CSV table of C-alpha atoms and ligand atoms in Angstrom, one decimal:
chain,number,residue,atom,x,y,z
A,1,MET,CA,76.8,104.2,-104.6
A,2,LYS,CA,73.8,103.7,-106.8
A,3,TYR,CA,71.7,106.7,-108.0
A,4,ARG,CA,68.1,106.7,-109.0
A,5,ASP,CA,65.9,109.1,-110.9
A,6,PHE,CA,64.1,111.0,-108.1
A,7,GLY,CA,60.6,110.8,-109.6
A,8,ALA,CA,60.0,113.5,-112.2
A,9,THR,CA,62.1,116.1,-110.4
A,10,GLY,CA,65.0,115.7,-112.8
A,11,GLU,CA,67.3,114.9,-109.8
A,12,LYS,CA,69.4,111.8,-109.3
A,13,ILE,CA,69.3,110.7,-105.7
A,14,SER,CA,71.6,108.2,-103.9
A,15,ALA,CA,70.0,105.0,-102.8
A,16,LEU,CA,71.0,105.8,-99.2
A,17,GLY,CA,70.0,109.1,-97.7
A,18,PHE,CA,71.4,110.6,-94.5
A,19,GLY,CA,68.8,111.4,-91.9
A,20,CYS,CA,70.2,114.0,-89.5
A,21,MET,CA,68.0,113.4,-86.5
A,22,ARG,CA,70.5,111.4,-84.5
A,23,LEU,CA,73.8,113.2,-84.9
A,24,PRO,CA,76.1,112.7,-81.9
A,25,GLU,CA,75.3,115.1,-79.1
A,26,TYR,CA,76.6,116.0,-75.7
A,27,GLN,CA,75.2,118.0,-72.8
A,28,GLU,CA,76.9,120.8,-70.9
A,29,ASN,CA,75.2,122.9,-68.2
A,30,GLU,CA,71.9,121.5,-69.1
A,31,THR,CA,72.3,122.5,-72.7
A,32,TRP,CA,72.6,120.1,-75.6
A,33,TYR,CA,75.2,120.5,-78.3
A,34,ILE,CA,76.1,118.5,-81.4
A,35,ASP,CA,79.6,117.0,-81.3
A,36,GLU,CA,80.6,118.9,-84.4
A,37,ASP,CA,83.9,117.0,-85.1
A,38,LYS,CA,82.2,113.7,-85.1
A,39,ALA,CA,79.1,114.9,-87.0
A,40,GLN,CA,81.3,116.6,-89.6
A,41,ASP,CA,83.4,113.4,-90.0
A,42,MET,CA,80.2,111.3,-90.5
A,43,LEU,CA,78.6,113.7,-93.0
A,44,CYS,CA,81.7,114.3,-95.0
A,45,THR,CA,82.5,110.5,-95.1
A,46,ALA,CA,78.9,109.9,-96.3
A,47,TYR,CA,79.4,112.4,-99.1
A,48,GLU,CA,82.7,110.9,-100.1
A,49,LEU,CA,81.1,107.5,-100.2
A,50,GLY,CA,78.4,108.8,-102.6
A,51,VAL,CA,75.5,109.9,-100.4
A,52,ASN,CA,73.9,113.0,-102.0
A,53,TYR,CA,70.6,113.4,-100.0
A,54,PHE,CA,70.8,114.9,-96.6
A,55,ASP,CA,67.6,115.4,-94.6
A,56,THR,CA,67.1,117.5,-91.5
A,57,ALA,CA,64.3,119.5,-89.7
A,58,PRO,CA,64.2,122.5,-87.4
A,59,TYR,CA,63.7,120.6,-84.2
A,60,TYR,CA,66.1,117.7,-84.7
A,61,CYS,CA,68.9,117.3,-82.2
A,62,ASN,CA,67.6,119.9,-79.8
A,63,HIS,CA,67.2,122.4,-82.7
A,64,ASN,CA,70.9,122.1,-83.6
A,65,SER,CA,70.8,119.7,-86.6
A,66,GLU,CA,70.2,122.2,-89.4
A,67,ALA,CA,73.2,124.4,-88.4
A,68,ALA,CA,75.5,121.4,-88.0
A,69,LEU,CA,74.5,120.0,-91.3
A,70,GLY,CA,74.8,123.3,-93.1
A,71,LYS,CA,78.3,123.8,-91.7
A,72,ALA,CA,79.5,120.4,-92.6
A,73,VAL,CA,78.3,120.4,-96.2
A,74,LYS,CA,79.3,124.0,-97.0
A,75,PRO,CA,82.4,122.9,-99.1
A,76,PHE,CA,80.3,120.7,-101.3
A,77,ARG,CA,76.9,122.4,-101.0
A,78,ASP,CA,76.2,122.6,-104.7
A,79,LYS,CA,76.9,118.8,-105.2
A,80,ILE,CA,74.2,117.6,-102.8
A,81,LEU,CA,70.4,117.8,-102.2
A,82,LEU,CA,69.4,119.4,-98.9
A,83,SER,CA,66.1,118.6,-97.4
A,84,THR,CA,64.4,120.3,-94.4
A,85,LYS,CA,60.9,120.8,-93.1
A,86,LEU,CA,58.1,123.2,-92.2
A,87,PRO,CA,56.3,122.6,-89.0
A,88,SER,CA,52.9,123.6,-90.5
A,89,GLU,CA,51.0,123.2,-87.3
A,90,ASN,CA,53.0,126.1,-85.9
A,91,CYS,CA,51.8,128.4,-88.8
A,92,HIS,CA,48.9,130.6,-87.8
A,93,GLU,CA,49.0,133.0,-90.7
A,94,ARG,CA,50.3,132.9,-94.2
A,95,GLY,CA,53.5,134.9,-93.3
A,96,ASP,CA,54.6,132.2,-90.9
A,97,PHE,CA,55.7,130.0,-93.9
A,98,ARG,CA,58.3,132.6,-94.9
A,99,ARG,CA,59.4,133.1,-91.3
A,100,PHE,CA,60.2,129.3,-90.8
A,101,LEU,CA,61.7,129.1,-94.3
A,102,GLU,CA,64.1,132.0,-93.6
A,103,GLY,CA,65.0,130.5,-90.3
A,104,SER,CA,66.0,127.2,-92.0
A,105,LEU,CA,67.9,129.0,-94.7
A,106,LYS,CA,69.8,130.9,-92.1
A,107,LYS,CA,70.6,127.9,-90.0
A,108,LEU,CA,71.6,125.8,-93.0
A,109,ASP,CA,73.6,128.8,-94.2
A,110,THR,CA,72.4,128.3,-97.8
A,111,GLU,CA,70.6,130.3,-100.4
A,112,TYR,CA,68.2,127.6,-101.3
A,113,ILE,CA,66.7,124.4,-100.0
A,114,ASP,CA,66.4,121.5,-102.5
A,115,PHE,CA,63.4,119.7,-101.0
A,116,TYR,CA,61.2,121.7,-98.6
A,117,HIS,CA,58.8,119.4,-96.8
A,118,PHE,CA,55.5,120.0,-95.1
A,119,TRP,CA,56.5,118.1,-92.0
A,120,ALA,CA,54.7,115.0,-90.6
A,121,THR,CA,51.6,115.9,-92.6
A,122,ASN,CA,48.3,114.3,-91.7
A,123,ARG,CA,44.7,115.1,-92.7
A,124,ASP,CA,44.3,117.6,-89.8
A,125,LYS,CA,47.5,119.5,-90.6
A,126,PHE,CA,46.8,119.5,-94.3
A,127,ASP,CA,43.2,120.8,-94.0
A,128,ASN,CA,43.5,123.1,-90.9
A,129,TYR,CA,47.0,124.6,-91.5
A,130,ILE,CA,48.3,124.0,-95.0
A,131,LEU,CA,45.1,124.7,-96.9
A,132,LYS,CA,43.6,127.1,-94.3
A,133,TYR,CA,46.7,129.5,-94.4
A,134,ASP,CA,47.4,129.1,-98.1
A,135,LEU,CA,50.8,127.5,-97.4
A,136,LEU,CA,50.8,125.7,-100.7
A,137,GLU,CA,50.6,129.0,-102.5
A,138,GLU,CA,53.4,130.4,-100.2
A,139,ALA,CA,55.6,127.4,-101.2
A,140,ALA,CA,54.9,128.0,-104.9
A,141,LYS,CA,56.0,131.6,-104.4
A,142,ALA,CA,59.2,130.6,-102.6
A,143,LYS,CA,59.9,128.2,-105.4
A,144,GLU,CA,59.4,131.0,-108.0
A,145,GLU,CA,61.9,133.1,-106.0
A,146,GLY,CA,64.4,130.2,-106.0
A,147,LEU,CA,64.4,129.8,-102.3
A,148,ILE,CA,63.2,126.2,-102.6
A,149,ARG,CA,63.7,124.0,-105.6
A,150,HIS,CA,61.1,121.3,-104.9
A,151,ILE,CA,57.9,121.0,-102.8
A,152,SER,CA,57.5,117.9,-100.7
A,153,PHE,CA,55.7,116.4,-97.7
A,154,SER,CA,56.6,113.9,-95.0
A,155,PHE,CA,53.7,111.9,-93.7
A,156,HIS,CA,52.2,110.2,-90.7
A,157,ASP,CA,48.6,109.1,-91.0
A,158,ASP,CA,46.4,106.5,-92.6
A,159,PRO,CA,47.9,105.6,-96.0
A,160,SER,CA,44.7,106.7,-97.8
A,161,VAL,CA,45.4,110.3,-96.9
A,162,ILE,CA,48.5,110.2,-99.2
A,163,ARG,CA,46.2,110.1,-102.2
A,164,TYR,CA,44.1,113.0,-100.9
A,165,ILE,CA,47.2,115.2,-100.3
A,166,ILE,CA,48.7,114.5,-103.7
A,167,GLU,CA,45.4,115.1,-105.5
A,168,THR,CA,44.4,118.2,-103.5
A,169,ALA,CA,47.8,119.8,-104.0
A,170,LYS,CA,47.6,119.2,-107.7
A,171,GLU,CA,44.1,120.8,-107.8
A,172,HIS,CA,45.6,123.9,-106.1
A,173,GLY,CA,48.2,124.0,-108.9
A,174,VAL,CA,51.1,123.2,-106.5
A,175,PRO,CA,51.9,119.6,-107.2
A,176,MET,CA,53.9,117.7,-104.6
A,177,GLU,CA,57.3,116.6,-106.0
A,178,SER,CA,58.5,114.1,-103.4
A,179,MET,CA,57.3,112.4,-100.3
A,180,LEU,CA,58.9,110.9,-97.3
A,181,VAL,CA,57.0,108.0,-95.6
A,182,GLN,CA,57.5,105.2,-93.1
A,183,TYR,CA,58.3,102.0,-94.9
A,184,ASN,CA,60.1,98.8,-94.0
A,185,LEU,CA,60.0,95.0,-94.1
A,186,ILE,CA,57.5,94.7,-91.2
A,187,ASP,CA,55.5,97.9,-91.8
A,188,ARG,CA,54.4,97.8,-95.4
A,189,SER,CA,51.2,99.8,-94.9
A,190,ASN,CA,52.3,102.6,-97.2
A,191,GLU,CA,53.4,100.3,-100.1
A,192,GLU,CA,50.4,100.8,-102.3
A,193,MET,CA,50.6,104.6,-101.9
A,194,LEU,CA,54.3,104.5,-102.7
A,195,ALA,CA,53.4,102.9,-106.0
A,196,TYR,CA,50.7,105.5,-106.5
A,197,ALA,CA,53.1,108.4,-105.7
A,198,HIS,CA,55.7,106.9,-108.0
A,199,GLU,CA,53.2,106.5,-110.9
A,200,ASN,CA,52.3,110.2,-110.3
A,201,GLY,CA,55.9,111.3,-110.8
A,202,LEU,CA,56.8,112.0,-107.1
A,203,GLY,CA,60.2,111.1,-105.8
A,204,THR,CA,59.9,108.7,-102.9
A,205,VAL,CA,62.0,108.3,-99.7
A,206,ALA,CA,61.5,105.8,-97.0
A,207,MET,CA,62.1,106.7,-93.4
A,208,GLY,CA,62.7,103.9,-90.8
A,209,PRO,CA,64.1,101.4,-93.4
A,210,VAL,CA,65.2,99.2,-90.6
A,211,GLY,CA,61.9,99.5,-88.6
A,212,GLY,CA,63.1,102.0,-86.0
A,213,GLY,CA,65.8,99.6,-84.9
A,214,ARG,CA,63.5,96.6,-84.6
A,215,LEU,CA,65.2,94.9,-87.5
A,216,ALA,CA,68.6,95.6,-86.0
A,217,ALA,CA,68.0,92.6,-83.7
A,218,PRO,CA,69.1,89.3,-85.3
A,219,THR,CA,66.5,86.8,-86.5
A,220,ASP,CA,66.6,83.7,-88.6
A,221,LEU,CA,64.0,85.3,-90.9
A,222,TYR,CA,66.1,85.3,-94.1
A,223,SER,CA,67.1,81.7,-93.8
A,224,ARG,CA,63.6,80.6,-93.0
A,225,LEU,CA,62.2,82.5,-96.0
A,226,THR,CA,64.9,81.6,-98.6
A,227,GLY,CA,66.7,78.6,-97.3
A,228,LYS,CA,69.9,80.5,-97.9
A,229,PRO,CA,72.6,81.2,-95.3
A,230,PRO,CA,71.6,83.9,-92.8
A,231,ILE,CA,72.5,87.6,-93.4
A,232,ALA,CA,72.1,90.3,-90.9
A,233,THR,CA,68.4,91.2,-90.5
A,234,TYR,CA,69.5,94.8,-90.8
A,235,GLU,CA,71.0,94.2,-94.2
A,236,LEU,CA,68.0,92.3,-95.3
A,237,ALA,CA,65.8,95.2,-94.3
A,238,PHE,CA,67.8,97.6,-96.3
A,239,LYS,CA,67.8,95.4,-99.4
A,240,PHE,CA,64.1,94.8,-99.1
A,241,VAL,CA,63.3,98.6,-99.0
A,242,LEU,CA,65.7,99.3,-101.8
A,243,GLY,CA,64.3,96.5,-103.9
A,244,ASN,CA,60.9,98.2,-104.1
A,245,PRO,CA,60.9,99.6,-107.7
A,246,SER,CA,58.6,102.5,-106.5
A,247,LEU,CA,61.1,103.6,-103.9
A,248,ASN,CA,64.0,105.9,-104.7
A,249,CYS,CA,65.9,106.3,-101.4
A,250,ALA,CA,66.2,104.8,-98.0
A,251,LEU,CA,66.8,107.4,-95.3
A,252,SER,CA,68.8,106.3,-92.4
A,253,GLY,CA,69.3,108.2,-89.2
A,254,MET,CA,72.9,107.4,-88.8
A,255,GLN,CA,74.5,107.8,-85.3
A,256,THR,CA,78.1,106.8,-85.8
A,257,LEU,CA,80.8,106.7,-88.4
A,258,GLU,CA,80.6,102.8,-88.4
A,259,MET,CA,77.0,103.0,-89.3
A,260,VAL,CA,77.8,105.4,-92.2
A,261,LYS,CA,80.3,103.0,-93.5
A,262,SER,CA,78.2,99.8,-93.1
A,263,ASN,CA,75.1,101.4,-94.6
A,264,THR,CA,76.9,102.8,-97.6
A,265,ALA,CA,78.4,99.4,-98.2
A,266,ILE,CA,74.9,97.8,-98.1
A,267,ALA,CA,73.5,100.4,-100.4
A,268,ASP,CA,76.4,99.9,-102.8
A,269,ASP,CA,75.8,96.3,-102.9
A,270,ALA,CA,73.1,95.1,-105.4
A,271,ALA,CA,69.6,95.7,-104.0
A,272,MET,CA,67.2,92.8,-104.6
A,273,SER,CA,65.8,92.4,-108.0
A,274,GLU,CA,62.2,93.2,-108.4
A,275,GLU,CA,61.4,89.5,-108.6
A,276,GLU,CA,63.3,88.7,-105.4
A,277,TRP,CA,61.7,91.7,-103.7
A,278,LYS,CA,58.2,90.5,-104.7
A,279,ASN,CA,59.0,86.9,-103.6
A,280,LEU,CA,60.3,88.0,-100.2
A,281,GLY,CA,57.3,90.2,-99.7
A,282,ASP,CA,54.9,87.3,-100.6
A,283,ALA,CA,56.8,84.9,-98.4
A,284,MET,CA,56.4,87.3,-95.5
A,285,GLU,CA,52.7,87.5,-96.0
A,286,GLN,CA,52.4,83.7,-96.3
A,287,LEU,CA,54.4,83.3,-93.1
A,288,LYS,CA,52.0,85.7,-91.4
A,289,LYS,CA,48.9,84.0,-92.8
A,290,PHE,CA,50.0,80.6,-91.6
A,291,SER,CA,50.7,81.9,-88.1
A,292,GLU,CA,48.0,80.9,-85.7
A,293,LEU,CA,47.0,84.6,-85.2
A,294,TYR,CA,46.4,86.3,-88.5
A,295,CYS,CA,45.4,89.9,-87.9
A,296,THR,CA,45.5,91.9,-91.1
A,297,GLY,CA,45.6,95.2,-89.2
A,298,CYS,CA,42.3,96.3,-90.9
A,299,LYS,CA,41.2,98.1,-87.7
A,300,TYR,CA,37.5,97.1,-88.1
A,301,CYS,CA,37.6,96.2,-84.4
A,302,GLN,CA,38.4,99.8,-83.5
A,303,PRO,CA,37.5,101.8,-81.6
A,304,CYS,CA,37.2,99.5,-78.6
A,305,PRO,CA,35.2,101.1,-75.8
A,306,ALA,CA,37.9,100.2,-73.3
A,307,GLY,CA,40.5,101.9,-75.5
A,308,ILE,CA,42.5,98.7,-76.3
A,309,GLU,CA,44.5,99.2,-79.5
A,310,ILE,CA,43.9,95.6,-80.6
A,311,PRO,CA,45.7,95.7,-84.0
A,312,ASP,CA,48.8,97.2,-82.4
A,313,ILE,CA,49.0,94.5,-79.8
A,314,PHE,CA,48.5,91.8,-82.4
A,315,ASN,CA,51.1,93.4,-84.5
A,316,LEU,CA,53.6,93.1,-81.6
A,317,TYR,CA,52.7,89.4,-81.4
A,318,THR,CA,53.3,89.0,-85.1
A,319,GLN,CA,56.7,90.6,-84.7
A,320,TYR,CA,57.4,88.1,-81.9
A,321,ASN,CA,56.0,85.0,-83.4
A,322,VAL,CA,56.5,85.4,-87.2
A,323,TYR,CA,59.5,87.6,-87.5
A,324,GLY,CA,61.3,86.3,-84.4
A,325,LEU,CA,61.8,89.7,-82.9
A,326,LYS,CA,61.2,88.3,-79.4
A,327,GLU,CA,63.1,90.6,-77.2
A,328,HIS,CA,61.9,93.7,-79.1
A,329,SER,CA,58.3,92.7,-78.9
A,330,ARG,CA,58.4,91.9,-75.2
A,331,ASN,CA,60.1,95.2,-74.4
A,332,ALA,CA,57.6,97.1,-76.6
A,333,TYR,CA,54.6,95.4,-74.9
A,334,LYS,CA,56.1,96.0,-71.4
A,335,LYS,CA,56.6,99.7,-72.3
A,336,LEU,CA,53.0,99.9,-73.6
A,337,THR,CA,51.7,98.7,-70.2
A,338,GLU,CA,54.0,101.0,-68.4
A,339,ASP,CA,52.8,103.9,-70.5
A,340,GLY,CA,49.3,103.2,-69.3
A,341,LYS,CA,48.0,101.9,-72.6
A,342,LYS,CA,45.0,99.6,-72.3
A,343,THR,CA,45.3,95.8,-72.5
A,344,ILE,CA,43.1,92.8,-72.0
A,345,HIS,CA,43.0,93.6,-68.3
A,346,ASP,CA,40.9,96.6,-69.1
A,347,CYS,CA,38.4,94.7,-71.4
A,348,LEU,CA,34.7,95.3,-70.7
A,349,ASN,CA,33.7,92.1,-72.3
A,350,CYS,CA,31.3,93.8,-74.6
A,351,GLY,CA,32.2,91.5,-77.5
A,352,MET,CA,31.9,94.3,-80.1
A,353,CYS,CA,35.4,93.7,-81.6
A,354,GLU,CA,34.7,90.0,-82.3
A,355,LYS,CA,31.4,90.8,-84.1
A,356,LYS,CA,33.3,93.2,-86.5
A,357,CYS,CA,36.5,91.2,-87.2
A,358,PRO,CA,36.5,89.9,-90.8
A,359,GLN,CA,39.1,87.2,-89.7
A,360,HIS,CA,36.7,85.9,-87.1
A,361,LEU,CA,39.4,86.1,-84.5
A,362,ASN,CA,38.5,85.1,-81.0
A,363,ILE,CA,39.9,88.5,-79.9
A,364,ARG,CA,39.5,88.3,-76.2
A,365,GLU,CA,41.1,84.9,-75.9
A,366,GLU,CA,43.9,86.0,-78.2
A,367,LEU,CA,44.5,89.1,-76.2
A,368,LYS,CA,44.8,87.1,-73.1
A,369,ARG,CA,47.2,84.6,-74.7
A,370,VAL,CA,49.4,87.4,-76.2
A,371,ASP,CA,49.5,89.2,-72.9
A,372,ASN,CA,50.8,86.0,-71.2
A,373,ILE,CA,53.4,85.4,-73.8
A,374,LEU,CA,54.7,88.9,-74.1
A,375,LEU,CA,54.8,89.4,-70.4
A,376,GLY,CA,56.9,86.3,-70.3
A,377,GLN,CA,54.5,84.3,-68.1
A,378,LYS,CA,54.3,81.5,-70.6
B,401,SF4,S1,35.4,92.9,-75.9
B,401,SF4,FE1,37.0,94.0,-74.8
B,401,SF4,S2,38.5,94.2,-76.4
B,401,SF4,FE2,36.6,93.8,-77.5
B,401,SF4,S3,35.7,95.8,-78.0
B,401,SF4,FE3,34.8,95.1,-76.0
B,401,SF4,S4,36.1,96.0,-74.5
B,401,SF4,FE4,37.3,96.1,-76.4
B,402,SF4,S1,39.3,93.5,-87.0
B,402,SF4,FE1,40.4,91.6,-86.7
B,402,SF4,S2,41.8,91.5,-88.4
B,402,SF4,FE2,41.1,93.6,-88.3
B,402,SF4,S3,42.6,94.6,-87.0
B,402,SF4,FE3,40.9,94.0,-85.6
B,402,SF4,S4,41.7,92.0,-84.9
B,402,SF4,FE4,42.9,92.5,-86.6
């Protein structure tokens, strides 16, 4: 296993992290349980193969993940880094921080948490819970008492909000020490902010390194880009994420022992060099640019009065057309229509989107074409 400096935290983190949101479960009398034998085997094997970063959260696996993780890692607790999270939107007074923290310490059966995250932070949670209820100050206090070792956040919002969080926390005298964000080969929207966080001394962890399973499906992407013999897209996705010099760890939500073994083998293998990583990223962008529908995802066309999420639909088409993830894109578009999301069939023909699109896309025509293709009628 390869280890990297985890920002300026002074910790060394394994290139592969274990995300404990998909541990094996079973149901009995309408209650869910974790299959502890299997989970323990997976977690211990990961540790033996060099993984030292284990990430969980209070609500993962029907609220059972923290306890199962704590139990499995007990024999080697002091050799690893444990990460869990605070649901800040459920804090309505300052004392709630301590209540949740104590709950996690108890379930994890540990005296301290190495990385305690403000969970799924966005601008609203940061302003209206974390700042409003002085949760940063509470975190600093818990750190002073040795209950947590590092203060962190996980993130789901527009990338620009990352800078705001890092700067504001610093102004409050409680700097963020690491962050966990979505990042993979086909969703690179956080790339610039990863570099920013890295430059500012934060440790960086990527969730969804294989694109939430999208890149598990085979494509001829690697061969098309490099002219080399194909490798599993899954493997390419890992190598790409780990090749980013601003990224310290790829967190994978492993579900089986086989996944643990194959992911550790990939992480053991050389990641891409920085140059290869850059070339592959550029090649992906070029490929996208030369596709007949080049939507940059800038969102200037939003909001659409009919509620059509145009960039999301075009992004699905890019995945279909450019990255060759045909089946995934079709299924995702079908699901979107089944979930009642708006499509070209709801268009009011106001033309506002086309006036605002810097790529001068003929959006209505393209939406129609994409609809036909993804619904398999063409
Ligand atoms: S033309 Fe249709 S897709 Fe474009 S903004 Fe108007 S309603 Fe939305
Ligand atoms: S404005 Fe154009 S390029 Fe930007 S997201 Fe909308 S369709 Fe894509």
